[in-house]
CSV table of C-alpha atoms in Angstrom, one decimal:
chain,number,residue,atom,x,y,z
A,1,UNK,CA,-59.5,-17.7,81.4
A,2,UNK,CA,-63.0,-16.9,81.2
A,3,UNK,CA,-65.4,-17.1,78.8
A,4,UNK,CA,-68.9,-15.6,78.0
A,5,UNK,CA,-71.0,-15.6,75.1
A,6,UNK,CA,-68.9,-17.8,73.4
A,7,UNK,CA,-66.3,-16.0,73.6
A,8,UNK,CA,-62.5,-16.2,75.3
A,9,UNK,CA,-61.5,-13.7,77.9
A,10,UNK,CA,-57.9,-14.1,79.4
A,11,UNK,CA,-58.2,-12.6,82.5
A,12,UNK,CA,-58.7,-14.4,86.0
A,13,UNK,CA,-61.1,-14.2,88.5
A,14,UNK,CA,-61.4,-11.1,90.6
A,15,UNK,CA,-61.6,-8.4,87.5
A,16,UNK,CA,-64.4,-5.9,88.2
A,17,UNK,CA,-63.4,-2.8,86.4
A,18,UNK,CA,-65.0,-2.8,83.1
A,19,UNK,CA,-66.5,0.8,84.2
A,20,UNK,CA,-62.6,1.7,84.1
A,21,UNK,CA,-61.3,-0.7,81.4
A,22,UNK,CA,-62.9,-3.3,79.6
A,23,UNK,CA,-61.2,-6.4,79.1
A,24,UNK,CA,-61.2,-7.9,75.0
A,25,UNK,CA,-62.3,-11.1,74.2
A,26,UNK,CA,-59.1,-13.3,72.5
A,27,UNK,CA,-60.5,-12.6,69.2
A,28,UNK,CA,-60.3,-8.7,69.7
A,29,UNK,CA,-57.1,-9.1,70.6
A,30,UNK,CA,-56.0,-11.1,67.8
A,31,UNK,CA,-57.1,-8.9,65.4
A,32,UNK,CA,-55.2,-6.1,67.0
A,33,UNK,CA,-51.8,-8.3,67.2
A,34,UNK,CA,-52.3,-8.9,63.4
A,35,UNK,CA,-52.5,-5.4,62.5
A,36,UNK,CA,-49.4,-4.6,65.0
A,37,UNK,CA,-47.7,-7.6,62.7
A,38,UNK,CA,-48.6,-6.0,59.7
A,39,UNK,CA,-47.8,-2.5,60.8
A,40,UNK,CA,-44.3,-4.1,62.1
A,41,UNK,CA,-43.3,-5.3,58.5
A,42,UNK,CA,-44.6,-2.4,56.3
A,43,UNK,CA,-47.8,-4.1,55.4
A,44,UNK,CA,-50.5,-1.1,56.5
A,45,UNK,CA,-52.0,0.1,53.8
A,46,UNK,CA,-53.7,3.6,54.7
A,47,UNK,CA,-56.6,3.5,52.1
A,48,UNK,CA,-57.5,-0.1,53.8
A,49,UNK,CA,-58.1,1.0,56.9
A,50,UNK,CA,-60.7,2.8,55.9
A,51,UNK,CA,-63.0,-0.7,56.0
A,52,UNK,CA,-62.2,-1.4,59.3
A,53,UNK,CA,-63.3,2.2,60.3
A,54,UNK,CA,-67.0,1.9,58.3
A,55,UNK,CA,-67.1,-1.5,60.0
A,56,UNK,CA,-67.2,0.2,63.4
A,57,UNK,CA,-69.8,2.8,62.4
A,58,UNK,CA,-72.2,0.6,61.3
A,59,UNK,CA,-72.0,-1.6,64.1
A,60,UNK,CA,-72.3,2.0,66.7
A,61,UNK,CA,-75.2,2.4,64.3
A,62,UNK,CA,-77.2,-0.7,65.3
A,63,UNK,CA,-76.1,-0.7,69.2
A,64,UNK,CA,-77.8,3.0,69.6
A,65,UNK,CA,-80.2,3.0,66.8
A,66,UNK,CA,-79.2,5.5,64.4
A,67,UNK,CA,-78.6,5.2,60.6
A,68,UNK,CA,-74.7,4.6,59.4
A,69,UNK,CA,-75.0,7.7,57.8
A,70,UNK,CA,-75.8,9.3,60.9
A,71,UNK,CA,-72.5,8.1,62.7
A,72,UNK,CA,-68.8,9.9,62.9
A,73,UNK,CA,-65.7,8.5,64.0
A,74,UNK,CA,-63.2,10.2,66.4
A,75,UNK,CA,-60.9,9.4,69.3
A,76,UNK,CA,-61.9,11.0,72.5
A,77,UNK,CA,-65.9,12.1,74.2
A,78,UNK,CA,-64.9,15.6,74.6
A,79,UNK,CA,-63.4,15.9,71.0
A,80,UNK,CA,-66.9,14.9,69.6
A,81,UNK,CA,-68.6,17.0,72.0
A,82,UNK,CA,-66.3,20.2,71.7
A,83,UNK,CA,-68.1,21.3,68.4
A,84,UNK,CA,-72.1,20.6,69.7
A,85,UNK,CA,-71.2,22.6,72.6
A,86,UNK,CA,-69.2,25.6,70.5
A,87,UNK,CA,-72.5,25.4,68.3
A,88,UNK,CA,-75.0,27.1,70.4
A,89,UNK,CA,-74.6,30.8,71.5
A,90,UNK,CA,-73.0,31.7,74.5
A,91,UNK,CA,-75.1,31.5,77.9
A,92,UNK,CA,-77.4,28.9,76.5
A,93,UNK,CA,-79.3,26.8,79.6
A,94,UNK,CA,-78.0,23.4,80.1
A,95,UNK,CA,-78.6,20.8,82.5
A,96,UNK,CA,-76.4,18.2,83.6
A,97,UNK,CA,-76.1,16.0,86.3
A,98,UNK,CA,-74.5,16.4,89.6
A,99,UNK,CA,-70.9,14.8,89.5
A,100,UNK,CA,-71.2,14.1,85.7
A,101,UNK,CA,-68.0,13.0,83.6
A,102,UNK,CA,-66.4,15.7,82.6
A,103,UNK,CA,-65.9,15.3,79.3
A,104,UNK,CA,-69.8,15.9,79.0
A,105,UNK,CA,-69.8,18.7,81.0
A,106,UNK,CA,-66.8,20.8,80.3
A,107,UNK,CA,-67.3,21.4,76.8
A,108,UNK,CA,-70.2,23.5,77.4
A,109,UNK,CA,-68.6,25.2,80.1
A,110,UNK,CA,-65.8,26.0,78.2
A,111,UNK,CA,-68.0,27.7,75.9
A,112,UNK,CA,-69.4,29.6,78.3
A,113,UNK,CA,-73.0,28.4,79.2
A,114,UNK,CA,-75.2,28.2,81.9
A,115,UNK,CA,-74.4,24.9,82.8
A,116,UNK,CA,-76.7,23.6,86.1
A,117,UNK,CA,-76.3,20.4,88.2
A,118,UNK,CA,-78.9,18.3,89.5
A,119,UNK,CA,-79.3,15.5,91.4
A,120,UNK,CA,-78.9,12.3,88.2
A,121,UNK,CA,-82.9,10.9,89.8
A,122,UNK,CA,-84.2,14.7,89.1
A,123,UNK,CA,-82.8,15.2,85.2
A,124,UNK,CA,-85.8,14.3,83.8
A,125,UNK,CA,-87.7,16.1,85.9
A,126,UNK,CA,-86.3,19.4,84.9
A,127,UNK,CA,-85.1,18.8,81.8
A,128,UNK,CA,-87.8,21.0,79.5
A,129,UNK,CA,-86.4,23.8,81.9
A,130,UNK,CA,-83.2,24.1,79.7
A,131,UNK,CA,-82.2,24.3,76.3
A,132,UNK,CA,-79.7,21.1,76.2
A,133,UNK,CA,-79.5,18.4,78.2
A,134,UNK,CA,-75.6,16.9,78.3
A,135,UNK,CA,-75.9,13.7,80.5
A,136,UNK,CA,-74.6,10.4,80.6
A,137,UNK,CA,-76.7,7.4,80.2
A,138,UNK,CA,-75.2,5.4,83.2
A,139,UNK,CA,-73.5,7.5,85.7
A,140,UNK,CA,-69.2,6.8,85.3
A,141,UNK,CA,-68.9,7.5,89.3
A,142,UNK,CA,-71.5,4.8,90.8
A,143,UNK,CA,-73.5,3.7,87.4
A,144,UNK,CA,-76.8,5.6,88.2
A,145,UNK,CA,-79.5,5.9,85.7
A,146,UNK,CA,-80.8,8.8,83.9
A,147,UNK,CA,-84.8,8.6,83.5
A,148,UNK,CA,-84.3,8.6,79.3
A,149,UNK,CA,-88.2,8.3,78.7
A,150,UNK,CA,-88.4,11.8,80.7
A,151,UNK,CA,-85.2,13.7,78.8
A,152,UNK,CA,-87.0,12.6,75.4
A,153,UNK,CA,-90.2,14.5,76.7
A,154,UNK,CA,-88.7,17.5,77.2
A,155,UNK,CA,-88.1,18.7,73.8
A,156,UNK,CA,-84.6,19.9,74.6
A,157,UNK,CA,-81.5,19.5,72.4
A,158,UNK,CA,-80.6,16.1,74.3
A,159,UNK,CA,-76.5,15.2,73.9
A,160,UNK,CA,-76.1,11.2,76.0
A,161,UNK,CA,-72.5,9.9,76.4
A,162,UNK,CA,-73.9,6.1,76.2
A,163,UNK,CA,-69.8,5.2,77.1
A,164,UNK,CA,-70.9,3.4,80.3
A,165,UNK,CA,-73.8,1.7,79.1
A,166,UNK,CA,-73.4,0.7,75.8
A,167,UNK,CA,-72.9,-2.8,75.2
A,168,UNK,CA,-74.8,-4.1,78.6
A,169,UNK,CA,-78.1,-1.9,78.4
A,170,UNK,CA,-80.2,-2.5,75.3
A,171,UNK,CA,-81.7,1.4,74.8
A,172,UNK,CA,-83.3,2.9,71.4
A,173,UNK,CA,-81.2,6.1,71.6
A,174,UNK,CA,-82.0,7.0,68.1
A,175,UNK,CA,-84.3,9.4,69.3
A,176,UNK,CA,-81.5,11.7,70.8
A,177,UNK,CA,-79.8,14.4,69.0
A,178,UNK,CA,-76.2,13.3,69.9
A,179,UNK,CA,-75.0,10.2,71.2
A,180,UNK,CA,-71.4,9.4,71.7
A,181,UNK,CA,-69.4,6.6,73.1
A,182,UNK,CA,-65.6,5.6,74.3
A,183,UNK,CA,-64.6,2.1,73.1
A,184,UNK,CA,-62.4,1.3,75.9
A,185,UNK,CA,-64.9,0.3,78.5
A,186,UNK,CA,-68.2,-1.8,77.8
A,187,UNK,CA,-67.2,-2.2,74.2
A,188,UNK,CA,-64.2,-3.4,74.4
A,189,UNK,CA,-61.6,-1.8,72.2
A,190,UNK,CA,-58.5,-0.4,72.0
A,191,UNK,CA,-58.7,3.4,73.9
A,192,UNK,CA,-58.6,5.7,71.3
A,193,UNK,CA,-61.1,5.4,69.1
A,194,UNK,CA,-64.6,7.2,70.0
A,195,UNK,CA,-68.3,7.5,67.9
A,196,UNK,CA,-70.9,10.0,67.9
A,197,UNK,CA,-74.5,9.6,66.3
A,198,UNK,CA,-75.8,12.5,65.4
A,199,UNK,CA,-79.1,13.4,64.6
A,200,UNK,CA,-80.5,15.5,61.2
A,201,UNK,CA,-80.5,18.8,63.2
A,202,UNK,CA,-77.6,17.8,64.5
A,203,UNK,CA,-75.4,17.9,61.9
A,204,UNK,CA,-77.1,20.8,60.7
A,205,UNK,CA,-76.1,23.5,63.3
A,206,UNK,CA,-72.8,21.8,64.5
A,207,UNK,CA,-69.7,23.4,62.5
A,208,UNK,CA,-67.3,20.7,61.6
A,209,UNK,CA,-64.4,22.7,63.1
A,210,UNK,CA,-61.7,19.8,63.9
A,211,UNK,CA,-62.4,18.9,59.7
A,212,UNK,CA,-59.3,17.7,58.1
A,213,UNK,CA,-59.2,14.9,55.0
A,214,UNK,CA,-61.1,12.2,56.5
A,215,UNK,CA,-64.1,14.4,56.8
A,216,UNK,CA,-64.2,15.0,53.1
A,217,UNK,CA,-67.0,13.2,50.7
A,218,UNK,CA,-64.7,11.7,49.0
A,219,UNK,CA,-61.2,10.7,51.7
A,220,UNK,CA,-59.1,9.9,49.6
A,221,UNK,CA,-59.5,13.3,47.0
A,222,UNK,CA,-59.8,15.8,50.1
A,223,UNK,CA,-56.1,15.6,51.4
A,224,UNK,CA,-55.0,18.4,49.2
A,225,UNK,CA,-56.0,22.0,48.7
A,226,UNK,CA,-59.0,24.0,48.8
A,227,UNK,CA,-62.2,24.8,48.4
A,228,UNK,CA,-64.1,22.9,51.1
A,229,UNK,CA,-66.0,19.7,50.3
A,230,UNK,CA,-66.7,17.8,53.3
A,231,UNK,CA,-69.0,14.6,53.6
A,232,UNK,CA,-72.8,15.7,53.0
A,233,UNK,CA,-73.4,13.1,55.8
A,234,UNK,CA,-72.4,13.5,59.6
A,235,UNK,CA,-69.2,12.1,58.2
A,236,UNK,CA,-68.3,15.7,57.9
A,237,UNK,CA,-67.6,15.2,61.6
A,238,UNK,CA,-65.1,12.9,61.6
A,239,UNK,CA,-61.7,12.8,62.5
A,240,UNK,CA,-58.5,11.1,61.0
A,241,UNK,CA,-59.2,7.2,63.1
A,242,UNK,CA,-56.2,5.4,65.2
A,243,UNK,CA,-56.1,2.7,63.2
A,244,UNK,CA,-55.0,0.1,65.4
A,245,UNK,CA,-57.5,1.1,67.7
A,246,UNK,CA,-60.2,0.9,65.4
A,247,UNK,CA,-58.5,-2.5,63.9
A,248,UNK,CA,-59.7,-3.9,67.4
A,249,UNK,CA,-63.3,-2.1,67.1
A,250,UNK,CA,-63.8,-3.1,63.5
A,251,UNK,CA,-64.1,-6.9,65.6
A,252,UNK,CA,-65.3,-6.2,69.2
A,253,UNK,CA,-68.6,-3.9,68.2
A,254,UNK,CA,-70.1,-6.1,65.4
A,255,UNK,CA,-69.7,-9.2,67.6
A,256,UNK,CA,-71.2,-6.9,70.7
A,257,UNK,CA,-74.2,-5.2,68.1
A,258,UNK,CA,-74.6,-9.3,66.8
A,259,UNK,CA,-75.2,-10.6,70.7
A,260,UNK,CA,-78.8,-11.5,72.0
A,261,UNK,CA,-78.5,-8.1,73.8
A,262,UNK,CA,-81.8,-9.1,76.5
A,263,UNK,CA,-79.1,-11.7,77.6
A,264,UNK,CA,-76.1,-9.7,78.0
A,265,UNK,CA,-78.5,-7.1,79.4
A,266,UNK,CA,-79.2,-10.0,82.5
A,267,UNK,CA,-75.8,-11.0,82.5
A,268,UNK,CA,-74.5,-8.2,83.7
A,269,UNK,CA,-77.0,-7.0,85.7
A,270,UNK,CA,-77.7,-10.4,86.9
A,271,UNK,CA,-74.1,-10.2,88.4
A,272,UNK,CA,-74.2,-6.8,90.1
A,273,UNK,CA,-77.3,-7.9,91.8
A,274,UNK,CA,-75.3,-10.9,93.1
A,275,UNK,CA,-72.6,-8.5,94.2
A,276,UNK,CA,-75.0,-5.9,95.9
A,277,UNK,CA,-77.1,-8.9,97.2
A,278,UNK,CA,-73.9,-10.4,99.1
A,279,UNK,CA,-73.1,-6.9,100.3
A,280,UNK,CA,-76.8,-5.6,101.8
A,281,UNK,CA,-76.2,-2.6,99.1
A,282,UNK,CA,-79.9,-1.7,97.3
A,283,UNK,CA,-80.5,-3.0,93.8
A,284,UNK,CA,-80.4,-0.3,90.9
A,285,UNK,CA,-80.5,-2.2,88.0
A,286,UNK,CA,-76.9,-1.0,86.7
A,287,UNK,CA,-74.3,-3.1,85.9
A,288,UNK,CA,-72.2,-1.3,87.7
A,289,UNK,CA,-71.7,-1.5,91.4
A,290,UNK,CA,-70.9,1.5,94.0
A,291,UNK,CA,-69.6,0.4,97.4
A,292,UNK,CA,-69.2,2.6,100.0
A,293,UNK,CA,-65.5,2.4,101.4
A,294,UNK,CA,-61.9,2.2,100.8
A,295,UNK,CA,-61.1,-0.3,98.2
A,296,UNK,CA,-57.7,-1.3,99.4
A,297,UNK,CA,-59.0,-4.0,101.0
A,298,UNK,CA,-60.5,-5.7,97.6
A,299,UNK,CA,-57.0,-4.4,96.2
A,300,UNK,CA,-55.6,-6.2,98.5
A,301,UNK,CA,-56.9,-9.4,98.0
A,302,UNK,CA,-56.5,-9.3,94.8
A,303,UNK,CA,-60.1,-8.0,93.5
A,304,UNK,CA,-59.4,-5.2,90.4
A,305,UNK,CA,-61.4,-2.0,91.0
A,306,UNK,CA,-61.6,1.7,90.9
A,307,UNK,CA,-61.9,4.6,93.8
A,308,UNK,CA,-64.2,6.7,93.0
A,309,UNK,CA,-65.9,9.9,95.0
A,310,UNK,CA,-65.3,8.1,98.6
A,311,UNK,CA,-66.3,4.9,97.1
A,312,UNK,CA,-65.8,1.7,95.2
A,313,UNK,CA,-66.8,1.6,91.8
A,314,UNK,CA,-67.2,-2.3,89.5
């Protein structure tokens, strides 16, 4: 058992692969035992679970910045980013990093842009060359940074998958036009559940293709029948929730957004350092940790951690 922030986390020592999976604290996973309770004997109600949701969208709200209103639900990266990418004509200029996630980067190629690759240090740098910018805040494959003050001067349509830093790096995203997030790392929920902030021009040009009944201004009155009245808000953009996913988000993001988030920030960092400190690696100010090498060793003796492009990642 550990525990942090008040907080109980049932896993022992040697656990460094938040960057894969984050662990839940014992109340996260409480709340999602309940709901499997409730689920087992008939005690879901659908139109409930719409709380839980709204819960979770405010809290991804006050991690990145954005108004609630500004915030849709959905499962997966890719599936939030599939409609921004599909909304900008084909052969539009966008950078990305070198190596990035793919979930950022094959939605636009999918749709058939001109999707270039740079070195993560030199993003910012050309950045006003291109039309988007799709990047991720922390780099999934060794936890490099992206300069964010530069992207924001560069008056491009900027999209930042925040899913490997939010929750240990305290940014004001709000600025961006799209920001989206997995739960299942640093925030610690369930996999399945996903959030993207979007800004005003944003939801303007992006066509809510993947709309079904939980996009609809009023839930509840949209499941049947035509015409068309989706949310007036980036709601529109949402997608039917896993609930038991989100039944573990509705608790692990408003204790995470409710944290002295300066402390968690040297927390996590402060351990990394520790790590790369002990190892003769250079610091970078990520909480996460790329070690050149074979991990089998640290498998071995019992240390949890990813492979990851030749290296080890924690």
């Amino acid at each position: 058992m550990i525990t942090a922030f008040g907080a109980r986390f049932d896993v022992g020592p040697g656990y460094l692969n938040t960057p894969s999976v984050g662990v839940p604290p014992r109340h996260v996973v409480d709340a999602v035992r309940a709901w499997t309770d409730d689920w087992a004997t008939g005690g879901i109600s659908a139109p409930a679970m719409d709380g839980p949701v709204d819960v979770t969208r405010a809290a991804f709200a006050a991690l990145t910045g954005f108004p609630t209103t500004a915030v849709a639900v959905g499962s997966v990266v890719s599936g939030l980013l599939g409609p921004v990418a599909a909304s900008f004509p084909a052969g539009t200029r966008v950078l990305t990093a070198t190596g990035e996630f793919t979930s950022v980067s094959f939605p636009f190629a999918a749709c058939g842009h001109d999707v270039t690759e740079v070195p993560v240090d030199t993003v910012g740098a050309r950045a006003a060359e291109h039309d988007v910018v799709a990047v991720s805040v922390a780099q999934s494959a060794d936890g490099a940074l992206v300069d964010l003050d530069a992207v924001r001067a560069s008056g491009a349509f900027v999209v930042l998958d925040a899913t490997q830093s939010l929750g240990w790096l305290p940014a004001d995203l709000s600025w961006a036009d799209v920001v989206v997030a997995g739960g299942y790392k640093w925030l610690l929920s369930p996999r399945g559940c996903a959030w993207g902030a979007f800004s005003d021009r944003a939801v303007d040009r992006v066509t809510p293709s993947a709309a079904g009944w939980y996009a609809g201004e009023d839930r509840w009155s949209a499941v049947y029948g035509l015409p068309l009245r989706l949310a007036g808000t980036a709601r529109r953009l949402d997608v039917s929730p896993a609930w038991s996913s989100f039944a573990g988000a509705a608790v692990a993001l408003p204790w995470l957004a409710g944290l002295d988030r300066t402390a968690v920030h040297a927390h996590g960092v402060g351990l990394a350092a520790r790590l790369r400190a002990g190892l003769d690696l250079p610091e970078t100010g990520s909480a996460i940790v790329s070690i050149p090498g074979d991990p089998q060793r640290l498998l071995d003796a019992g240390v949890r951690c990813a492979a990851r492009v030749g290296a080890v990642t924690c």
